Short mmCIF file of C-alpha atoms in Angstrom, two decimals:
data_model
loop_
_atom_site.label_atom_id
_atom_site.label_comp_id
_atom_site.label_asym_id
_atom_site.label_seq_id
_atom_site.Cartn_x
_atom_site.Cartn_y
_atom_site.Cartn_z
CA UNK A 17 -113.96 110.59 203.58
CA UNK A 18 -113.60 108.93 206.98
CA UNK A 19 -112.72 110.83 210.12
CA UNK A 20 -110.65 109.21 212.86
CA UNK A 21 -111.33 112.08 215.22
CA UNK A 22 -109.11 114.24 217.30
CA UNK A 23 -105.71 112.99 218.32
CA UNK A 24 -103.91 114.40 221.31
CA UNK A 25 -100.14 114.12 221.22
CA UNK A 26 -98.33 113.83 224.51
CA UNK A 27 -94.69 114.78 224.56
CA UNK A 28 -91.87 114.03 226.93
CA UNK A 29 -88.90 116.28 226.22
CA UNK A 30 -85.52 114.93 227.25
CA UNK A 31 -82.02 116.33 227.50
CA UNK A 32 -78.85 114.29 227.11
CA UNK A 33 -75.71 115.92 228.49
CA UNK A 34 -73.56 113.82 226.14
CA UNK A 35 -75.45 114.36 222.89
CA UNK A 36 -77.16 117.64 223.89
CA UNK A 37 -80.23 116.65 221.92
CA UNK A 38 -83.80 117.71 222.47
CA UNK A 39 -86.82 116.17 220.76
CA UNK A 40 -90.12 117.99 220.52
CA UNK A 41 -91.83 115.85 217.84
CA UNK A 42 -95.18 116.33 216.20
CA UNK A 43 -97.20 114.58 213.50
CA UNK A 44 -97.23 116.62 210.29
CA UNK A 45 -99.71 114.48 208.39
CA UNK A 46 -101.18 111.00 208.23
CA UNK A 47 -102.74 109.00 205.44
CA UNK A 48 -103.80 105.47 204.57
CA UNK A 49 -101.63 103.25 202.40
CA UNK A 50 -103.89 100.19 202.53
CA UNK A 51 -107.47 99.69 203.68
CA UNK A 52 -109.30 96.41 204.28
CA UNK A 53 -111.33 95.29 201.27
CA UNK A 54 -109.56 97.98 199.29
CA UNK A 55 -107.04 97.42 196.48
CA UNK A 56 -107.78 94.20 194.61
CA UNK A 57 -110.78 93.61 196.89
CA UNK A 58 -108.35 92.08 199.39
CA UNK A 59 -109.95 91.15 202.71
CA UNK A 60 -107.17 92.57 204.92
CA UNK A 61 -103.68 94.05 204.57
CA UNK A 62 -101.31 93.20 207.39
CA UNK A 63 -97.62 93.18 208.43
CA UNK A 64 -96.41 96.54 207.04
CA UNK A 65 -92.69 96.65 206.26
CA UNK A 66 -90.63 99.22 204.38
CA UNK A 67 -87.16 100.30 203.31
CA UNK A 68 -85.63 103.45 201.84
CA UNK A 69 -82.52 104.53 199.93
CA UNK A 70 -80.39 107.57 199.20
CA UNK A 71 -81.94 108.03 195.77
CA UNK A 72 -85.16 109.16 197.43
CA UNK A 73 -87.21 105.97 197.19
CA UNK A 74 -89.33 104.25 199.82
CA UNK A 75 -90.63 100.74 199.12
CA UNK A 76 -93.46 99.48 201.35
CA UNK A 77 -94.63 95.85 201.38
CA UNK A 78 -97.52 94.13 203.15
CA UNK A 79 -99.37 90.81 203.26
CA UNK A 80 -102.55 91.08 201.20
CA UNK A 81 -104.74 88.42 202.80
CA UNK A 82 -107.23 87.45 200.11
CA UNK A 83 -110.34 86.24 201.91
CA UNK A 84 -109.72 86.37 205.66
CA UNK A 85 -107.63 88.28 208.18
CA UNK A 86 -106.11 85.05 209.55
CA UNK A 87 -102.37 84.31 209.51
CA UNK A 88 -103.12 80.92 207.94
CA UNK A 89 -104.57 81.99 204.63
CA UNK A 90 -103.91 82.60 200.95
CA UNK A 91 -102.11 85.87 200.21
CA UNK A 92 -100.46 88.21 197.77
CA UNK A 93 -97.42 90.30 198.57
CA UNK A 94 -98.51 93.90 198.01
CA UNK A 95 -96.11 96.74 197.16
CA UNK A 96 -96.44 100.50 197.06
CA UNK A 97 -93.48 102.75 196.28
CA UNK A 98 -92.56 106.40 196.57
CA UNK A 99 -89.77 106.96 194.06
CA UNK A 100 -89.42 110.73 194.00
CA UNK A 101 -86.59 112.66 195.62
CA UNK A 102 -89.09 115.28 196.83
CA UNK A 103 -91.37 113.81 199.49
CA UNK A 104 -95.10 113.88 198.80
CA UNK A 105 -97.88 111.62 199.99
CA UNK A 106 -99.34 111.93 196.48
CA UNK A 107 -96.19 110.42 194.95
CA UNK A 108 -97.01 106.90 196.16
CA UNK A 109 -97.66 104.41 193.39
CA UNK A 110 -100.83 102.33 193.16
CA UNK A 111 -100.67 98.90 194.80
CA UNK A 112 -99.14 96.10 192.78
CA UNK A 113 -99.00 92.42 193.71
CA UNK A 114 -95.59 90.78 193.27
CA UNK A 115 -96.21 87.28 194.63
CA UNK A 116 -99.32 85.12 194.57
CA UNK A 117 -99.61 81.85 196.49
CA UNK A 118 -102.83 80.83 194.74
CA UNK A 119 -105.27 79.12 197.07
CA UNK A 120 -102.73 77.99 199.64
CA UNK A 121 -104.25 77.44 203.06
CA UNK A 122 -100.97 78.57 204.66
CA UNK A 123 -99.48 81.07 202.23
CA UNK A 124 -96.68 83.63 202.14
CA UNK A 125 -95.39 85.07 205.41
CA UNK A 126 -93.61 88.44 205.67
CA UNK A 127 -90.88 89.10 206.16
CA UNK A 128 -88.37 91.91 205.88
CA UNK A 129 -86.99 94.16 203.15
CA UNK A 130 -83.71 96.03 202.68
CA UNK A 131 -82.07 98.45 200.25
CA UNK A 132 -78.40 98.17 199.30
CA UNK A 133 -75.97 100.89 198.27
CA UNK A 134 -75.88 99.54 194.71
CA UNK A 135 -79.60 100.15 194.21
CA UNK A 136 -80.94 96.67 194.95
CA UNK A 137 -84.08 96.03 197.02
CA UNK A 138 -84.42 92.55 198.58
CA UNK A 139 -87.50 91.07 200.26
CA UNK A 140 -87.21 87.92 202.37
CA UNK A 141 -90.36 85.90 203.11
CA UNK A 142 -91.46 82.37 203.91
CA UNK A 143 -94.23 79.96 202.97
CA UNK A 144 -96.20 77.35 204.90
CA UNK A 145 -94.94 78.41 208.33
CA UNK A 146 -97.99 77.70 210.47
CA UNK A 147 -99.41 74.29 209.53
CA UNK A 148 -96.84 72.43 207.41
CA UNK A 149 -94.20 69.89 208.41
CA UNK A 150 -91.80 71.59 205.96
CA UNK A 151 -91.33 75.30 205.33
CA UNK A 152 -89.41 77.34 202.76
CA UNK A 153 -87.71 80.74 202.73
CA UNK A 154 -87.36 82.91 199.63
CA UNK A 155 -85.91 86.20 198.51
CA UNK A 156 -87.18 88.46 195.72
CA UNK A 157 -85.05 91.23 194.23
CA UNK A 158 -85.73 94.53 192.48
CA UNK A 159 -83.14 96.71 190.76
CA UNK A 160 -85.40 99.71 190.09
CA UNK A 161 -86.73 100.75 193.52
CA UNK A 162 -89.52 98.18 193.58
CA UNK A 163 -90.97 98.87 190.12
CA UNK A 164 -90.18 95.38 188.78
CA UNK A 165 -89.18 92.20 190.58
CA UNK A 166 -87.27 89.07 189.67
CA UNK A 167 -88.41 85.51 190.28
CA UNK A 168 -88.33 84.15 193.86
CA UNK A 169 -85.06 82.51 194.89
CA UNK A 170 -85.27 79.63 197.39
CA UNK A 171 -82.62 80.09 200.12
CA UNK A 172 -84.05 77.46 202.50
CA UNK A 173 -81.10 75.06 202.37
CA UNK A 174 -78.59 77.90 202.77
CA UNK A 175 -79.97 78.95 206.17
CA UNK A 176 -81.06 75.75 207.89
CA UNK A 177 -83.34 73.52 205.80
CA UNK A 178 -87.03 72.74 205.44
CA UNK A 179 -87.53 71.67 209.05
CA UNK A 180 -86.55 75.08 210.41
CA UNK A 181 -88.66 78.24 210.28
CA UNK A 182 -87.02 81.59 209.58
CA UNK A 183 -89.63 84.35 209.69
CA UNK A 184 -87.77 87.55 208.90
CA UNK A 185 -88.46 90.72 210.86
CA UNK A 186 -91.11 91.86 210.39
CA UNK A 187 -89.48 95.12 209.36
CA UNK A 188 -86.31 95.82 207.43
CA UNK A 189 -82.84 94.40 207.09
CA UNK A 190 -79.65 96.44 206.93
CA UNK A 191 -76.43 96.79 204.96
CA UNK A 192 -73.56 97.52 207.34
CA UNK A 193 -72.05 100.97 206.96
CA UNK A 194 -69.08 100.41 209.28
CA UNK A 195 -66.55 97.74 210.13
CA UNK A 196 -66.53 94.96 211.08
CA UNK A 197 -67.78 93.46 207.79
CA UNK A 198 -68.72 96.73 206.14
CA UNK A 199 -71.22 96.07 203.33
CA UNK A 200 -72.66 92.88 204.85
CA UNK A 201 -76.41 92.36 204.37
CA UNK A 202 -78.27 91.23 207.49
CA UNK A 203 -81.79 90.05 208.27
CA UNK A 204 -82.97 88.85 211.66
CA UNK A 205 -86.20 87.00 212.37
CA UNK A 206 -88.19 84.61 214.50
CA UNK A 207 -86.87 81.04 214.39
CA UNK A 208 -87.99 77.58 215.53
CA UNK A 209 -88.46 74.06 214.23
CA UNK A 210 -91.27 73.47 211.73
CA UNK A 211 -94.84 72.60 212.80
CA UNK A 212 -95.54 68.95 213.71
CA UNK A 213 -91.95 68.29 214.74
CA UNK A 214 -91.38 67.01 218.26
CA UNK A 215 -89.46 70.18 219.11
CA UNK A 216 -91.88 72.75 217.63
CA UNK A 217 -92.44 75.48 220.18
CA UNK A 218 -89.56 74.26 222.32
CA UNK A 219 -86.75 75.82 220.29
CA UNK A 220 -88.22 79.25 219.60
CA UNK A 221 -85.87 82.21 219.48
CA UNK A 222 -84.30 84.90 217.29
CA UNK A 223 -81.99 84.04 214.42
CA UNK A 224 -80.01 86.26 212.06
CA UNK A 225 -78.81 85.52 208.53
CA UNK A 226 -76.26 87.41 206.46
CA UNK A 227 -74.75 87.73 202.99
CA UNK A 228 -71.32 89.03 202.02
CA UNK A 229 -71.95 88.94 198.25
CA UNK A 230 -74.89 91.32 197.75
CA UNK A 231 -77.50 88.67 198.50
CA UNK A 232 -76.32 85.92 196.13
CA UNK A 233 -75.70 83.49 199.01
CA UNK A 234 -76.87 83.53 202.61
CA UNK A 235 -75.48 82.05 205.83
CA UNK A 236 -76.88 81.47 209.30
CA UNK A 237 -75.55 83.86 211.92
CA UNK A 238 -76.18 84.44 215.60
CA UNK A 239 -79.11 82.97 217.49
CA UNK A 240 -80.86 84.04 220.72
CA UNK A 241 -82.56 80.92 222.13
CA UNK A 242 -85.61 80.95 224.33
CA UNK A 243 -85.21 79.66 227.89
CA UNK A 244 -85.74 76.94 229.03
CA UNK A 245 -84.35 75.51 225.80
CA UNK A 246 -85.94 72.33 224.45
CA UNK A 247 -89.02 72.60 226.64
CA UNK A 248 -92.49 74.03 226.15
CA UNK A 249 -92.64 77.67 227.22
CA UNK A 250 -94.87 78.92 230.02
CA UNK A 251 -95.90 82.39 231.15
CA UNK A 252 -92.90 84.60 231.96
CA UNK A 253 -90.34 82.30 230.31
CA UNK A 254 -87.84 83.96 227.97
CA UNK A 255 -89.40 83.73 224.51
CA UNK A 256 -87.94 86.26 222.06
CA UNK A 257 -89.51 86.30 218.58
CA UNK A 258 -90.34 89.05 216.05
CA UNK A 259 -87.62 91.68 215.97
CA UNK A 260 -85.89 94.64 214.31
CA UNK A 261 -82.18 95.48 214.12
CA UNK A 262 -80.12 98.63 213.51
CA UNK A 263 -76.42 99.43 213.24
CA UNK A 264 -74.97 101.99 215.66
CA UNK A 265 -72.15 104.43 214.89
CA UNK A 266 -69.51 102.11 216.39
CA UNK A 267 -70.46 99.29 213.99
CA UNK A 268 -72.31 97.22 216.60
CA UNK A 269 -75.82 95.86 216.01
CA UNK A 270 -78.73 96.56 218.35
CA UNK A 271 -81.84 94.33 218.22
CA UNK A 272 -85.26 94.92 219.73
CA UNK A 273 -87.41 91.82 220.08
CA UNK A 274 -90.95 90.91 221.03
CA UNK A 275 -91.20 89.41 224.51
CA UNK A 276 -94.00 86.94 223.89
CA UNK A 277 -94.91 85.69 227.37
CA UNK A 278 -93.77 88.63 229.47
CA UNK A 279 -90.28 87.66 230.64
CA UNK A 280 -89.65 90.08 233.56
CA UNK A 281 -92.84 91.91 232.64
CA UNK A 282 -94.57 93.49 229.61
CA UNK A 283 -91.42 95.02 228.15
CA UNK A 284 -89.27 94.84 225.03
CA UNK A 285 -86.03 92.83 225.05
CA UNK A 286 -82.82 94.32 223.64
CA UNK A 287 -79.65 92.53 222.55
CA UNK A 288 -76.37 93.54 220.89
CA UNK A 289 -73.77 92.07 218.55
CA UNK A 290 -70.23 93.41 218.06
CA UNK A 291 -69.14 91.15 215.17
CA UNK A 292 -71.76 91.82 212.48
CA UNK A 293 -74.26 89.29 213.87
CA UNK A 294 -71.94 86.26 214.00
CA UNK A 295 -72.47 86.17 217.79
CA UNK A 296 -74.80 87.83 220.29
CA UNK A 297 -73.23 87.66 223.78
CA UNK A 298 -75.74 86.66 226.44
CA UNK A 299 -74.54 89.49 228.69
CA UNK A 300 -75.89 92.04 226.18
CA UNK A 301 -79.49 90.82 226.51
CA UNK A 302 -81.44 93.30 228.63
CA UNK A 303 -85.04 94.16 229.50
CA UNK A 304 -86.09 97.64 228.37
CA UNK A 305 -88.48 98.55 231.19
CA UNK A 306 -89.02 101.98 229.56
CA UNK A 307 -90.66 100.25 226.56
CA UNK A 308 -93.99 98.89 227.77
CA UNK A 309 -95.69 96.63 225.24
CA UNK A 310 -98.17 93.78 224.82
CA UNK A 311 -97.20 90.75 222.73
CA UNK A 312 -96.70 92.55 219.42
CA UNK A 313 -94.07 93.42 216.83
CA UNK A 314 -92.33 96.79 217.18
CA UNK A 315 -89.75 98.78 215.25
CA UNK A 316 -86.38 100.43 215.82
CA UNK A 317 -84.75 103.21 213.77
CA UNK A 318 -81.23 104.63 213.87
CA UNK A 319 -81.52 108.32 213.06
CA UNK A 320 -77.95 109.60 212.65
CA UNK A 321 -74.38 109.56 213.97
CA UNK A 322 -75.51 111.16 217.21
CA UNK A 323 -76.81 107.67 218.10
CA UNK A 324 -80.35 108.98 218.36
CA UNK A 325 -82.65 105.95 218.30
CA UNK A 326 -86.41 105.74 217.84
CA UNK A 327 -88.72 102.88 218.82
CA UNK A 328 -92.37 102.29 217.94
CA UNK A 329 -94.91 99.89 219.45
CA UNK A 330 -98.37 99.82 221.04
CA UNK A 331 -97.55 101.33 224.45
CA UNK A 332 -99.85 99.26 226.66
CA UNK A 333 -99.13 96.25 228.82
CA UNK A 334 -102.03 94.08 227.62
CA UNK A 335 -103.79 95.57 224.58
CA UNK A 336 -102.77 96.55 221.06
CA UNK A 337 -103.65 100.22 221.50
CA UNK A 338 -101.80 103.51 221.98
CA UNK A 339 -99.26 103.54 219.13
CA UNK A 340 -96.31 105.47 220.50
CA UNK A 341 -92.89 106.72 219.51
CA UNK A 342 -90.11 106.43 222.09
CA UNK A 343 -86.56 107.71 221.83
CA UNK A 344 -83.12 107.24 223.28
CA UNK A 345 -80.09 109.54 223.12
CA UNK A 346 -77.68 107.12 224.79
CA UNK A 347 -77.55 104.28 222.28
CA UNK A 348 -80.58 102.43 223.63
CA UNK A 349 -79.56 102.15 227.28
CA UNK A 350 -82.53 104.23 228.41
CA UNK A 351 -85.77 105.35 226.69
CA UNK A 352 -87.14 108.29 228.69
CA UNK A 353 -88.83 110.08 225.78
CA UNK A 354 -92.35 109.06 224.68
CA UNK A 355 -94.92 110.48 222.29
CA UNK A 356 -98.41 109.18 221.70
CA UNK A 357 -99.13 108.94 217.97
CA UNK A 358 -102.63 107.45 218.18
CA UNK A 359 -104.52 106.28 221.32
CA UNK A 360 -106.79 103.79 219.58
CA UNK A 361 -106.27 100.31 218.08
CA UNK A 362 -102.65 99.86 216.98
CA UNK A 363 -100.62 96.86 215.88
CA UNK A 364 -97.46 96.04 213.94
CA UNK A 365 -95.28 98.96 212.82
CA UNK A 366 -92.17 99.88 210.87
CA UNK A 367 -90.20 103.12 211.17
CA UNK A 368 -88.53 104.53 208.05
CA UNK A 369 -86.34 107.46 207.11
CA UNK A 370 -87.89 109.94 204.69
CA UNK A 371 -85.13 110.53 202.14
CA UNK A 372 -84.38 113.78 200.37
CA UNK A 373 -83.07 117.25 201.10
CA UNK A 374 -84.69 118.92 204.07
CA UNK A 375 -85.93 115.68 205.63
CA UNK A 376 -83.15 115.03 208.13
CA UNK A 377 -85.52 115.35 211.07
CA UNK A 378 -88.58 113.74 209.45
CA UNK A 379 -89.45 110.07 209.72
CA UNK A 380 -92.33 107.86 208.67
CA UNK A 381 -94.24 105.47 210.91
CA UNK A 382 -96.08 102.77 208.98
CA UNK A 383 -98.51 100.94 211.27
CA UNK A 384 -101.62 98.81 211.54
CA UNK A 385 -104.54 100.70 213.01
CA UNK A 386 -108.31 101.02 213.19
CA UNK A 387 -111.09 103.27 214.39
CA UNK A 388 -111.84 103.50 218.09
CA UNK A 389 -114.14 100.62 218.90
CA UNK A 390 -112.69 98.60 216.03
CA UNK A 391 -109.62 96.40 215.66
CA UNK A 392 -105.97 97.18 215.00
CA UNK A 393 -106.01 95.54 211.55
CA UNK A 394 -108.57 97.60 209.66
CA UNK A 395 -106.01 99.65 207.74
CA UNK A 396 -102.32 100.42 207.37
CA UNK A 397 -101.58 104.11 207.90
CA UNK A 398 -98.44 106.19 207.60
CA UNK A 399 -97.75 109.03 210.02
CA UNK A 400 -95.14 111.58 208.97
CA UNK A 401 -93.43 112.81 212.14
CA UNK A 402 -91.19 115.84 212.45
CA UNK A 403 -88.76 115.03 215.25
CA UNK A 404 -87.95 118.72 215.78
CA UNK A 405 -84.45 117.84 216.98
CA UNK A 406 -82.38 120.67 218.43
CA UNK A 407 -79.20 121.09 220.45
CA UNK A 408 -80.63 123.85 222.58
CA UNK A 409 -79.90 123.71 226.29
CA UNK A 410 -83.29 125.10 227.32
CA UNK A 411 -86.03 122.61 228.07
CA UNK A 412 -89.27 123.27 226.24
CA UNK A 413 -92.66 121.65 226.55
CA UNK A 414 -95.21 121.60 223.79
CA UNK A 415 -98.59 120.01 223.31
CA UNK A 416 -100.33 119.73 219.98
CA UNK A 417 -103.85 118.74 219.08
CA UNK A 418 -104.15 117.30 215.60
CA UNK A 419 -107.41 116.30 213.97
CA UNK A 420 -106.80 113.47 211.53
CA UNK A 421 -108.86 113.07 208.43
CA UNK A 422 -108.59 110.00 206.24
#
């Protein structure tokens, strides 16, 4: 059994006069879902994404990179599922591989996953997105919480064509709970023209797609273009890319996006849509200076109708280290609360709700990590965090030392 050593959690307790919420979170447990050269003798597992539903299921998906850790490589799509209404780390299924790109030099690319109210799980992913003049986007669907999957469905022509990249997430999509367009399915992702085109790298930005018929057909929605548009990007230009979206209690959509070349500094970029992702007004795009980050994917989670929001990312301006949980009690306008989950190597992450009775204040953080002195892509771990949310009007401070054993 491998020891990752002691982990000191640092807490910042905040009070919101409007929501009267206090967070005093702590990590209850942590375990590995995937390890390099583990299941199937896969070289590396990367890009952890996950979704959950009211029936008590969590479905986690990752890229199983067969022989190298590189983005441009042959891959499987790996799935593990927790399909019990009572949470237990021992309830996770063994890994199964649901897509196999053979010996492709530029294989499958995750991607995002969502769960619908009718019990459907949908994964969106692409192929040949790094080195090919044409790319394709697919969906795969499960009707039994990720136990079995249908054949891939090519949606490329529905959302822009083979000369346009749509790289969903990475993270999860949503089904809208509120008007406008209640029930709409939405994914957002990184978008640009395909490799080897004259405009590749000049049109990068964030694009959203949506379906109003349970995923049968998809349409292109709002787009956040990089600036300057149509030109190669330089340091500190506006270059939004990998992203995560949530729906707030008023029906609006909030997006957090990677800020690739440090526009206005090493911070996350936030944007908002009020019409179910058909438009994203430019005056809603802001720099979240409370969310310090290197160039890396992050995650966003809507907790409940109190508009409590959580954000995860490596909290460092230059390195992928210091995986942290941040929170906002004012709908994402400010992020004064921060908790260090792990100080060492840390990469991509996805936040998930833990379904089931008694889990209202418990969330899961699925993230790439490694031992101190190693890299951030040695394993994919899941931290179970108790948010310890209260409405008390007395400020409390708490520090916890947790020794993690894998």
